[in-house]
């Protein structure tokens, strides 16, 4: 009997933290080509190594390479396979060295089982000791190899059952002993026509095609084969035999699958004429903003309407506090949404980092509404914050871009962004679409309370103009590119803005640092005097936001303080905010618009500035070092 202790000292964790993309295929076509095509679409989830396993003449053949998926593609081309069954993986590690041994698929030491894994096996150390005592050997530093050998151990012990499959049963038995998270696709050397998948805490989606079944961690890898998908839930195991599949619980209780049809235009995931997805997505913002608004205004009521909130106007009137939770760029969106809801709906809002909130045990009262914001809908900290809020009985809503994502499914209600797939690791269109939804939500909540019909109507009109104004700004990209060229060699930047521009300053700094590796900090402009001003010099330019006539004089005096210390100034200013002659070294003028939407317009120049600086520095804009798009580990 396997005795497991569910405690693992942190220092023993070597290589078990990762965010990955997985794809599995079983059908009538050549698996390798389909798998590698799918893997390329998942590369944004991780890109330090990748691997593929196929079933060839009764053997599991594993190929792994360090580096980008193209290295794997080249290796597979040299030894083409005829197999119509296979699994593959692209990996992003935060611990342990990146080596071929640590890449997936992992193979059990008896050669019987191979698997790809997204997640973390927390009690791998205890299981590994047990398996070593049973004669299993290990060639990698991964927790995944431990799980692979554990399945092989159960497979070796398991008798052929009267019903069902010995292979699927051994996967079930193994994962019953596992603490942690996993999305898995598993193959067995004795089962040329079978693949098993399982999920707990990491996404796994089944694609149901014509005479083929696929498994993947993201619909992006499936949609070129089929729009029909089943989102697996935690604790579910899928057994695929030929072109049939069955879904069951860990206790082998059958589950009736719900097949969803995804509405995804495959060309949205292609680069087209653009050099990078980030640039493409910056230019897609007008459509993304239009999609966020489409069908969501009620002109005769001067308000917004959302179909999926699952709350009555009465429920919403009782909300006396809103807590917004998210990570990274989505957290910056929350800071803007806080500003908008407090200003237009007069409801107190707090913003929390999801990773902090889940452990803080913050007191909330029963009329608090918890909202999480997540582009991917899979960020583990945001999901955990959502689950913690639900556990405590709070009503939860989600703003997410990913239909069918775990966060979308687990929240009580929500709003889809409909921004289209965001592939570039640095978020752009998803961010501005979150700002748009925040403004619409502020309108909607405001109109349920004190906002007048006229103010509502003005806001609706103002928001509808935004896509065209964004288009206008992107047409000035050549000017922003030439500004970027002047600052390419700088190593430090400050981003400074007041009120609703403070989150945009934070976001501008994040964009610049994540794709160009330049140190950048965002601050409320007036806070500069309390410390950051020490950084100001000829070598540290400041990006200022001057978008509100009401606070313009204050921002101008902050700019003068920078100028007096020989700091260069780039300003993003509204057309109605003139500056003293010669104060700014460079300026980008954005059109006047409704105040609620200025954060959207002000975001565009800084996205473009960061993009062009990174390109000038020769950085890999879409796959910045050390980052992955969907952070599905803590
Ligand atoms: C930065 C960026 C990240 C994400 C963060 C949350 O450009 O994209 O900071 O915003 O990892 O991701 P989601 O929104 O998918 O939960």
Coordinates of C-alpha atoms in Angstrom, one line a residue, residues 28-441:
X28 CA -7.0 8.6 -38.6
X29 CA -4.5 11.2 -39.7
X30 CA -0.8 11.6 -39.1
X31 CA -0.6 12.7 -35.5
X32 CA 2.8 14.5 -35.5
X33 CA 1.8 17.2 -38.0
X34 CA -1.5 17.9 -36.3
X35 CA 0.2 17.9 -32.8
X36 CA 3.0 20.3 -33.8
X37 CA 0.5 22.7 -35.5
X38 CA -1.5 22.8 -32.3
X39 CA 1.6 23.2 -30.2
X40 CA 2.7 26.2 -32.2
X41 CA -0.6 27.8 -31.3
X42 CA 0.2 27.1 -27.6
X43 CA 3.7 28.3 -27.6
X44 CA 2.7 31.5 -25.8
X45 CA 2.0 29.3 -22.8
X46 CA 5.6 28.3 -22.5
X47 CA 8.6 28.2 -24.7
X48 CA 11.7 26.9 -23.0
X49 CA 11.5 23.3 -24.3
X50 CA 9.0 21.1 -26.0
X51 CA 8.5 17.4 -26.9
X52 CA 6.4 14.9 -28.7
X53 CA 5.6 11.2 -28.2
X54 CA 4.0 9.0 -30.8
X55 CA 3.1 5.3 -31.0
X56 CA 5.3 3.5 -33.5
X57 CA 5.4 -0.3 -34.0
X58 CA 4.4 -1.1 -30.4
X59 CA 6.8 1.4 -28.9
X60 CA 6.4 4.9 -27.5
X61 CA 8.9 7.1 -29.3
X62 CA 9.7 10.3 -27.5
X63 CA 11.5 13.3 -29.0
X64 CA 12.4 16.4 -26.9
X65 CA 14.2 19.5 -27.6
X66 CA 15.4 22.6 -25.6
X67 CA 14.3 25.9 -27.1
X68 CA 11.4 26.9 -29.2
X69 CA 8.9 24.6 -30.9
X70 CA 10.7 25.1 -34.2
X71 CA 13.6 23.0 -32.8
X72 CA 11.2 20.2 -32.1
X73 CA 9.7 20.6 -35.6
X74 CA 13.1 20.2 -37.1
X75 CA 13.9 17.1 -35.1
X76 CA 10.6 15.5 -35.9
X77 CA 11.1 16.2 -39.6
X78 CA 14.4 14.3 -39.6
X79 CA 12.6 11.1 -38.3
X80 CA 9.0 11.3 -39.7
X81 CA 6.4 9.0 -38.1
X82 CA 3.2 7.4 -39.4
X83 CA 1.5 7.2 -36.1
X84 CA -2.1 8.5 -35.7
X85 CA -1.8 8.7 -31.9
X86 CA 0.4 11.1 -30.0
X87 CA 0.9 13.7 -27.3
X88 CA 3.0 16.8 -27.2
X89 CA 4.0 19.6 -24.8
X90 CA 5.6 23.1 -24.7
X91 CA 7.0 24.0 -21.3
X92 CA 7.9 27.0 -19.2
X93 CA 9.8 26.4 -16.0
X94 CA 10.5 28.7 -13.1
X95 CA 12.6 26.2 -11.2
X96 CA 15.4 23.8 -12.3
X97 CA 17.4 23.9 -15.4
X98 CA 16.0 23.7 -18.9
X99 CA 17.2 20.4 -20.3
X100 CA 16.0 17.7 -22.7
X101 CA 15.6 15.4 -19.7
X102 CA 13.3 17.8 -17.9
X103 CA 11.2 18.4 -21.0
X104 CA 8.0 16.5 -21.6
X105 CA 6.7 13.9 -22.5
X106 CA 8.2 12.0 -19.7
X107 CA 8.6 8.2 -20.1
X108 CA 8.3 5.7 -17.2
X109 CA 11.4 3.7 -16.5
X110 CA 9.8 0.5 -17.7
X111 CA 8.9 2.3 -21.0
X112 CA 5.2 1.5 -20.6
X113 CA 3.8 4.9 -19.9
X114 CA 4.4 8.4 -21.4
X115 CA 2.7 11.6 -20.4
X116 CA 2.5 15.3 -20.7
X117 CA 1.6 17.4 -17.7
X118 CA 0.6 20.9 -16.9
X119 CA 0.6 21.7 -13.2
X120 CA 2.5 20.8 -10.0
X121 CA 2.7 17.5 -8.1
X122 CA 3.3 18.8 -4.6
X123 CA 3.9 15.4 -2.9
X124 CA 6.3 14.1 -5.6
X125 CA 9.1 13.6 -3.1
X126 CA 7.3 11.1 -1.0
X127 CA 6.0 9.2 -4.1
X128 CA 9.4 9.2 -5.6
X129 CA 11.0 7.6 -2.5
X130 CA 8.3 4.9 -2.6
X131 CA 8.9 4.2 -6.3
X132 CA 12.6 4.0 -5.9
X133 CA 12.0 1.4 -3.2
X134 CA 10.1 -0.5 -5.9
X135 CA 12.9 -0.4 -8.4
X136 CA 11.8 2.6 -10.6
X137 CA 14.5 4.9 -11.8
X138 CA 14.5 8.6 -12.6
X139 CA 16.4 10.5 -15.3
X140 CA 14.9 14.0 -14.8
X141 CA 14.4 16.5 -12.0
X142 CA 10.6 16.6 -12.7
X143 CA 7.6 15.8 -10.6
X144 CA 6.0 14.7 -13.9
X145 CA 8.4 11.8 -14.2
X146 CA 7.3 10.8 -10.7
X147 CA 3.6 10.8 -11.8
X148 CA 4.5 8.9 -15.0
X149 CA 6.3 6.1 -13.0
X150 CA 3.4 6.0 -10.5
X151 CA 1.0 5.3 -13.3
X152 CA 3.4 2.6 -14.6
X153 CA 3.6 1.1 -11.1
X154 CA -0.2 0.9 -10.9
X155 CA -0.5 -0.4 -14.5
X156 CA 2.0 -3.2 -13.7
X157 CA 0.0 -4.2 -10.5
X158 CA -3.5 -3.8 -12.0
X159 CA -5.3 -6.9 -13.3
X160 CA -7.3 -6.7 -16.5
X161 CA -10.7 -5.5 -15.3
X162 CA -14.0 -7.2 -16.3
X163 CA -15.1 -3.8 -17.6
X164 CA -13.2 -0.8 -18.7
X165 CA -9.5 -0.5 -19.3
X166 CA -6.6 -1.4 -17.1
X167 CA -4.7 1.6 -18.5
X168 CA -7.4 4.1 -17.6
X169 CA -7.9 2.4 -14.2
X170 CA -4.1 2.8 -13.4
X171 CA -4.3 6.5 -14.2
X172 CA -7.2 6.9 -11.8
X173 CA -5.4 4.9 -9.1
X174 CA -2.2 7.0 -9.5
X175 CA -3.9 10.4 -9.4
X176 CA -5.9 9.4 -6.3
X177 CA -2.5 9.6 -4.5
X178 CA -1.5 12.9 -6.0
X179 CA -1.6 16.2 -4.2
X180 CA -1.4 19.2 -6.5
X181 CA -2.6 20.2 -9.9
X182 CA -2.6 18.5 -13.2
X183 CA -3.9 18.6 -16.7
X184 CA -2.7 15.3 -18.2
X185 CA -2.6 13.4 -21.5
X186 CA -1.2 9.9 -21.1
X187 CA -0.3 7.0 -23.5
X188 CA 0.4 3.4 -22.8
X189 CA 2.7 1.2 -24.9
X190 CA 0.2 -1.7 -24.7
X191 CA -2.7 0.4 -26.0
X192 CA -2.1 1.6 -29.6
X193 CA -5.7 2.9 -29.8
X194 CA -6.1 4.6 -26.5
X195 CA -5.3 7.9 -24.8
X196 CA -6.3 9.0 -21.3
X197 CA -6.6 12.5 -20.0
X198 CA -7.4 13.9 -16.5
X199 CA -7.7 17.3 -14.9
X200 CA -7.4 18.8 -11.5
X201 CA -6.7 22.6 -11.3
X202 CA -5.1 22.9 -14.7
X203 CA -7.2 23.3 -17.8
X204 CA -8.0 20.4 -20.2
X205 CA -10.3 20.5 -23.1
X206 CA -11.5 17.7 -25.4
X207 CA -11.9 18.4 -29.1
X208 CA -14.5 16.2 -30.8
X209 CA -13.7 16.1 -34.5
X210 CA -14.7 13.9 -37.4
X211 CA -13.1 10.6 -36.8
X212 CA -10.6 12.2 -34.4
X213 CA -10.4 13.3 -30.8
X214 CA -8.0 15.8 -29.4
X215 CA -7.0 16.9 -26.0
X216 CA -5.5 20.3 -25.2
X217 CA -4.9 22.8 -22.5
X218 CA -6.4 25.6 -24.6
X219 CA -9.0 25.8 -27.4
X220 CA -6.4 27.6 -29.5
X221 CA -4.8 24.2 -30.3
X222 CA -8.1 22.6 -31.3
X223 CA -10.0 25.0 -33.3
X224 CA -8.3 24.3 -36.6
X225 CA -9.6 20.7 -36.3
X226 CA -13.0 21.2 -34.7
X227 CA -15.2 23.8 -33.1
X228 CA -16.9 21.1 -30.9
X229 CA -15.3 21.0 -27.4
X230 CA -16.0 19.5 -24.0
X231 CA -14.5 21.5 -21.1
X232 CA -13.4 18.9 -18.5
X233 CA -14.0 19.7 -14.9
X234 CA -11.7 19.0 -11.9
X235 CA -11.8 15.4 -10.9
X236 CA -12.7 14.1 -14.3
X237 CA -10.9 11.5 -16.3
X238 CA -11.5 11.0 -20.1
X239 CA -10.7 7.7 -21.8
X240 CA -10.4 7.9 -25.5
X241 CA -10.6 4.7 -27.5
X242 CA -10.5 5.0 -31.3
X243 CA -12.9 7.8 -32.1
X244 CA -15.1 7.3 -29.0
X245 CA -14.6 8.8 -25.6
X246 CA -16.1 8.5 -22.1
X247 CA -15.8 10.9 -19.2
X248 CA -15.9 9.6 -15.6
X249 CA -15.1 10.6 -12.1
X250 CA -12.1 9.2 -10.2
X251 CA -14.5 6.7 -8.8
X252 CA -15.5 5.6 -12.3
X253 CA -18.9 7.2 -12.2
X254 CA -19.9 8.1 -15.8
X255 CA -20.5 11.7 -16.6
X256 CA -22.6 12.9 -19.5
X257 CA -20.5 15.2 -21.6
X258 CA -21.7 18.7 -22.6
X259 CA -20.5 19.5 -26.1
X260 CA -20.0 23.3 -26.7
X261 CA -19.4 24.9 -30.1
X262 CA -16.7 27.5 -29.9
X263 CA -17.0 30.6 -32.0
X264 CA -13.5 31.2 -33.0
X265 CA -12.2 32.6 -36.3
X266 CA -9.0 30.7 -37.0
X267 CA -7.5 33.7 -38.9
X268 CA -7.5 35.6 -35.6
X269 CA -4.7 33.4 -34.4
X270 CA -2.6 34.1 -37.5
X271 CA 0.0 36.9 -37.8
X272 CA -1.2 38.1 -41.2
X273 CA 0.8 41.1 -42.4
X274 CA 2.1 42.1 -38.9
X275 CA 5.6 41.4 -37.6
X276 CA 4.4 40.5 -34.2
X277 CA 1.1 39.4 -32.4
X278 CA 1.6 42.3 -30.0
X279 CA 1.5 44.9 -32.9
X280 CA -1.4 43.1 -34.5
X281 CA -3.3 43.1 -31.2
X282 CA -2.6 46.8 -30.7
X283 CA -4.1 47.5 -34.1
X284 CA -7.1 45.1 -33.3
X285 CA -8.2 47.3 -30.4
X286 CA -10.9 49.2 -32.3
X287 CA -12.7 45.9 -33.2
X288 CA -12.1 44.5 -29.7
X289 CA -13.7 47.6 -28.2
X290 CA -16.6 47.5 -30.6
X291 CA -17.1 43.8 -29.7
X292 CA -17.1 44.7 -26.0
X293 CA -19.9 47.1 -26.6
X294 CA -21.9 45.2 -29.2
X295 CA -25.6 44.8 -28.2
X296 CA -24.8 46.0 -24.7
X297 CA -26.4 49.5 -24.7
X298 CA -30.0 50.3 -24.1
X299 CA -30.4 53.7 -25.7
X300 CA -33.9 54.4 -24.4
X301 CA -32.7 53.7 -20.8
X302 CA -29.3 55.4 -21.3
X303 CA -27.6 52.4 -19.8
X304 CA -25.6 49.3 -20.5
X305 CA -27.0 45.8 -20.2
X306 CA -25.2 42.5 -19.6
X307 CA -26.7 39.1 -20.3
X308 CA -24.7 36.9 -18.0
X309 CA -24.7 38.6 -14.6
X310 CA -27.4 36.3 -13.1
X311 CA -28.3 39.1 -10.7
X312 CA -31.5 41.1 -10.6
X313 CA -31.4 44.9 -10.4
X314 CA -32.6 44.5 -6.9
X315 CA -29.7 42.3 -6.0
X316 CA -27.3 44.8 -7.5
X317 CA -28.8 47.8 -5.6
X318 CA -28.1 46.0 -2.4
X319 CA -24.4 45.7 -3.2
X320 CA -22.6 48.1 -0.8
X321 CA -19.0 47.3 -1.6
X322 CA -17.2 45.7 -4.6
X323 CA -13.9 43.9 -4.3
X324 CA -11.9 43.5 -7.5
X325 CA -9.3 40.8 -7.7
X326 CA -6.8 40.1 -10.5
X327 CA -3.1 39.8 -11.4
X328 CA -0.7 41.8 -13.5
X329 CA -2.2 43.9 -16.3
X330 CA -5.7 42.8 -15.3
X331 CA -5.0 44.2 -11.8
X332 CA -4.1 47.5 -13.5
X333 CA -7.5 47.3 -15.3
X334 CA -9.1 46.8 -11.9
X335 CA -7.5 50.0 -10.5
X336 CA -9.1 51.9 -13.4
X337 CA -12.5 50.1 -12.9
X338 CA -12.3 51.1 -9.2
X339 CA -12.0 54.7 -10.2
X340 CA -14.9 54.5 -12.7
X341 CA -17.3 52.7 -10.4
X342 CA -16.6 55.0 -7.5
X343 CA -17.0 58.1 -9.7
X344 CA -20.1 57.1 -11.7
X345 CA -21.9 54.6 -9.4
X346 CA -20.7 55.8 -6.0
X347 CA -20.1 52.3 -4.7
X348 CA -17.0 51.8 -2.6
X349 CA -14.5 49.6 -4.4
X350 CA -11.3 47.9 -3.3
X351 CA -8.7 46.3 -5.5
X352 CA -6.7 43.3 -4.3
X353 CA -3.9 41.3 -5.9
X354 CA -5.5 37.9 -6.2
X355 CA -2.4 36.2 -4.9
X356 CA -2.6 38.2 -1.7
X357 CA -6.3 38.2 -1.2
X358 CA -6.6 34.4 -1.1
X359 CA -4.3 34.2 1.9
X360 CA -5.3 37.4 3.7
X361 CA -8.6 36.5 5.1
X362 CA -9.9 40.0 4.5
X363 CA -13.2 40.7 6.3
X364 CA -16.1 41.2 3.8
X365 CA -19.7 41.7 4.5
X366 CA -22.6 39.9 2.9
X367 CA -23.4 42.7 0.6
X368 CA -19.9 42.7 -0.9
X369 CA -19.8 41.6 -4.5
X370 CA -16.5 40.0 -5.5
X371 CA -15.4 40.5 -9.2
X372 CA -12.4 38.9 -10.7
X373 CA -10.8 40.0 -14.0
X374 CA -8.7 37.7 -16.1
X375 CA -8.0 37.6 -19.8
X376 CA -7.2 33.9 -19.9
X377 CA -9.7 32.9 -17.3
X378 CA -7.1 30.4 -16.1
X379 CA -4.7 32.4 -13.9
X380 CA -4.4 30.2 -10.8
X381 CA -4.2 33.0 -8.2
X382 CA -7.3 34.7 -9.7
X383 CA -9.1 31.4 -9.8
X384 CA -8.1 30.6 -6.2
X385 CA -9.3 34.1 -5.1
X386 CA -12.6 33.4 -6.8
X387 CA -13.0 30.0 -5.1
X388 CA -12.1 31.4 -1.7
X389 CA -14.8 34.1 -2.1
X390 CA -17.3 31.5 -3.1
X391 CA -16.4 29.3 -0.2
X392 CA -17.2 32.2 2.1
X393 CA -20.5 32.7 0.4
X394 CA -20.0 35.9 -1.5
X395 CA -21.6 36.5 -4.9
X396 CA -18.9 36.4 -7.6
X397 CA -18.7 37.8 -11.1
X398 CA -15.9 37.5 -13.6
X399 CA -14.8 39.6 -16.5
X400 CA -12.9 37.3 -18.8
X401 CA -11.9 37.1 -22.5
X402 CA -12.0 33.3 -22.6
X403 CA -15.3 31.6 -23.2
X404 CA -15.6 28.4 -21.3
X405 CA -12.5 29.1 -19.2
X406 CA -12.4 27.8 -15.6
X407 CA -13.0 31.2 -14.1
X408 CA -15.9 31.8 -16.5
X409 CA -17.4 28.5 -15.4
X410 CA -16.8 28.8 -11.7
X411 CA -18.1 32.3 -11.2
X412 CA -21.8 33.0 -10.4
X413 CA -22.0 35.2 -13.5
X414 CA -19.9 37.4 -15.6
X415 CA -19.1 39.5 -18.6
X416 CA -17.2 38.2 -21.6
X417 CA -14.9 40.6 -23.3
X418 CA -15.1 39.2 -26.8
X419 CA -11.7 40.7 -27.6
X420 CA -10.7 37.7 -29.7
X421 CA -7.7 35.5 -28.9
X422 CA -4.7 37.4 -27.4
X423 CA -1.5 35.6 -28.4
X424 CA 1.2 38.2 -27.6
X425 CA 2.4 37.6 -24.1
X426 CA 2.2 41.3 -23.3
X427 CA -1.5 42.1 -22.9
X428 CA -2.8 45.0 -25.0
X429 CA -6.3 44.6 -26.5
X430 CA -7.5 42.5 -23.5
X431 CA -6.5 45.4 -21.2
X432 CA -8.3 48.2 -23.1
X433 CA -11.3 45.9 -23.5
X434 CA -11.4 45.4 -19.7
X435 CA -11.3 49.2 -19.3
X436 CA -14.2 49.5 -21.7
X437 CA -16.2 46.9 -19.8
X438 CA -15.4 48.7 -16.6
X439 CA -16.8 52.0 -18.0
X440 CA -19.9 50.2 -19.1
X441 CA -20.3 48.5 -15.8

